[in-house]
């Protein structure tokens, strides 16, 4: 049986926190904890007029990729409500192939 993972293409993440809210509501997580946490890297000057400023959603130990939802053929709450459509769930092997084509602003989480 293939193991599922969550691929996040943070090049398109807007930092809207929809994933955090959806996860918290789906899992009934208290306000001082997160199943997925939005982090912000930057802004900082790379060189000249080039800047680095990224929003990166980071799944925590409380994340199980909404295994109950996925077992019913549904997307995890974070991916379903992602406004930037930058999250994808699937078999780790398939996501790894997609990551190779995406570039450097892609991360994968496997619970």
CSV table of C-alpha atoms in Angstrom, one decimal:
chain,number,residue,atom,x,y,z
A,1,UNK,CA,0.0,0.0,0.0
A,2,UNK,CA,1.3,3.4,-1.0
A,3,UNK,CA,1.9,6.0,1.7
A,4,UNK,CA,0.3,9.5,1.2
A,5,UNK,CA,2.1,12.8,1.6
A,6,UNK,CA,1.2,16.5,1.3
A,7,UNK,CA,3.1,18.5,-1.4
A,8,UNK,CA,3.1,22.3,-0.8
A,9,UNK,CA,4.2,24.5,-3.7
A,10,UNK,CA,4.9,27.6,-1.6
A,11,UNK,CA,5.8,29.7,-4.6
A,12,UNK,CA,2.0,30.3,-4.9
A,13,UNK,CA,1.1,30.5,-1.2
A,14,UNK,CA,-0.3,33.9,-0.3
A,15,UNK,CA,0.0,33.5,3.5
A,16,UNK,CA,-3.8,33.7,3.9
A,17,UNK,CA,-3.9,31.3,6.9
A,18,UNK,CA,-7.0,29.4,5.4
A,19,UNK,CA,-5.2,26.1,5.9
A,20,UNK,CA,-4.7,26.9,9.6
A,21,UNK,CA,-8.3,27.8,10.1
A,22,UNK,CA,-9.7,24.8,8.1
A,23,UNK,CA,-7.5,22.4,10.0
A,24,UNK,CA,-8.4,23.9,13.4
A,25,UNK,CA,-12.1,23.7,12.6
A,26,UNK,CA,-11.9,20.1,11.1
A,27,UNK,CA,-9.8,18.7,14.0
A,28,UNK,CA,-11.2,20.9,16.8
A,29,UNK,CA,-7.7,22.1,17.7
A,30,UNK,CA,-7.4,24.7,20.5
A,31,UNK,CA,-6.3,28.2,19.6
A,32,UNK,CA,-2.8,27.8,21.1
A,33,UNK,CA,-2.0,24.7,18.9
A,34,UNK,CA,-1.9,24.0,15.2
A,35,UNK,CA,-2.2,21.1,12.9
A,36,UNK,CA,-0.6,23.2,10.2
A,37,UNK,CA,1.1,26.5,11.0
A,38,UNK,CA,1.8,29.4,8.6
A,39,UNK,CA,5.3,30.6,8.8
A,40,UNK,CA,6.8,33.7,7.1
A,41,UNK,CA,10.4,33.8,5.8
A,42,UNK,CA,11.6,37.4,5.1
A,43,UNK,CA,11.4,39.8,3.7
A,44,UNK,CA,15.1,40.2,3.2
A,45,UNK,CA,17.2,41.7,0.4
A,46,UNK,CA,18.9,39.0,-1.7
A,47,UNK,CA,20.8,41.5,-3.9
A,48,UNK,CA,20.1,44.8,-5.6
A,49,UNK,CA,16.3,44.9,-6.2
A,50,UNK,CA,15.8,41.2,-5.6
A,51,UNK,CA,13.9,40.3,-2.4
A,52,UNK,CA,13.1,37.0,-0.7
A,53,UNK,CA,9.7,36.8,1.0
A,54,UNK,CA,7.9,33.4,1.4
A,55,UNK,CA,5.0,32.1,3.2
A,56,UNK,CA,5.4,28.4,4.1
A,57,UNK,CA,2.6,26.3,5.7
A,58,UNK,CA,4.3,23.8,8.0
A,59,UNK,CA,2.3,20.7,9.1
A,60,UNK,CA,2.9,19.7,12.8
A,61,UNK,CA,2.8,16.5,14.7
A,62,UNK,CA,-1.0,17.0,15.1
A,63,UNK,CA,-1.4,16.5,11.3
A,64,UNK,CA,-2.6,13.1,10.1
A,65,UNK,CA,-3.5,14.4,6.7
A,66,UNK,CA,-7.1,14.2,7.7
A,67,UNK,CA,-6.9,10.5,7.3
A,68,UNK,CA,-10.7,10.1,7.9
A,69,UNK,CA,-11.5,12.6,5.1
A,70,UNK,CA,-8.9,11.0,2.7
A,71,UNK,CA,-10.4,7.5,3.4
A,72,UNK,CA,-13.7,8.8,2.1
A,73,UNK,CA,-12.1,10.1,-1.1
A,74,UNK,CA,-12.0,13.7,0.1
A,75,UNK,CA,-9.1,16.2,0.3
A,76,UNK,CA,-7.6,17.1,3.7
A,77,UNK,CA,-9.2,20.3,5.1
A,78,UNK,CA,-6.0,22.4,4.5
A,79,UNK,CA,-5.8,21.4,0.8
A,80,UNK,CA,-9.6,21.8,0.2
A,81,UNK,CA,-9.6,25.4,1.6
A,82,UNK,CA,-6.3,26.5,0.2
A,83,UNK,CA,-7.0,29.7,-1.7
A,84,UNK,CA,-3.7,29.5,-3.7
A,85,UNK,CA,-4.4,25.9,-4.6
A,86,UNK,CA,-0.8,25.1,-3.8
A,87,UNK,CA,-1.4,21.9,-1.8
A,88,UNK,CA,-1.7,18.4,-3.2
A,89,UNK,CA,-2.2,15.1,-1.5
A,90,UNK,CA,-1.3,11.8,-3.1
A,91,UNK,CA,1.1,8.8,-3.0
A,92,UNK,CA,4.6,9.9,-2.0
A,93,UNK,CA,6.2,8.4,-5.1
A,94,UNK,CA,3.9,10.4,-7.4
A,95,UNK,CA,4.4,13.6,-5.5
A,96,UNK,CA,8.2,13.2,-5.5
A,97,UNK,CA,8.1,13.0,-9.4
A,98,UNK,CA,6.0,16.2,-9.5
A,99,UNK,CA,8.4,17.9,-7.1
A,100,UNK,CA,11.3,17.3,-9.5
A,101,UNK,CA,9.5,19.3,-12.1
A,102,UNK,CA,8.3,22.2,-9.8
A,103,UNK,CA,11.5,23.9,-8.8
A,104,UNK,CA,13.0,24.8,-5.5
A,105,UNK,CA,10.0,26.2,-3.6
A,106,UNK,CA,8.3,22.9,-3.0
A,107,UNK,CA,8.2,20.9,0.2
A,108,UNK,CA,6.6,17.5,1.1
A,109,UNK,CA,5.2,16.4,4.4
A,110,UNK,CA,4.6,12.7,5.2
A,111,UNK,CA,3.0,12.0,8.6
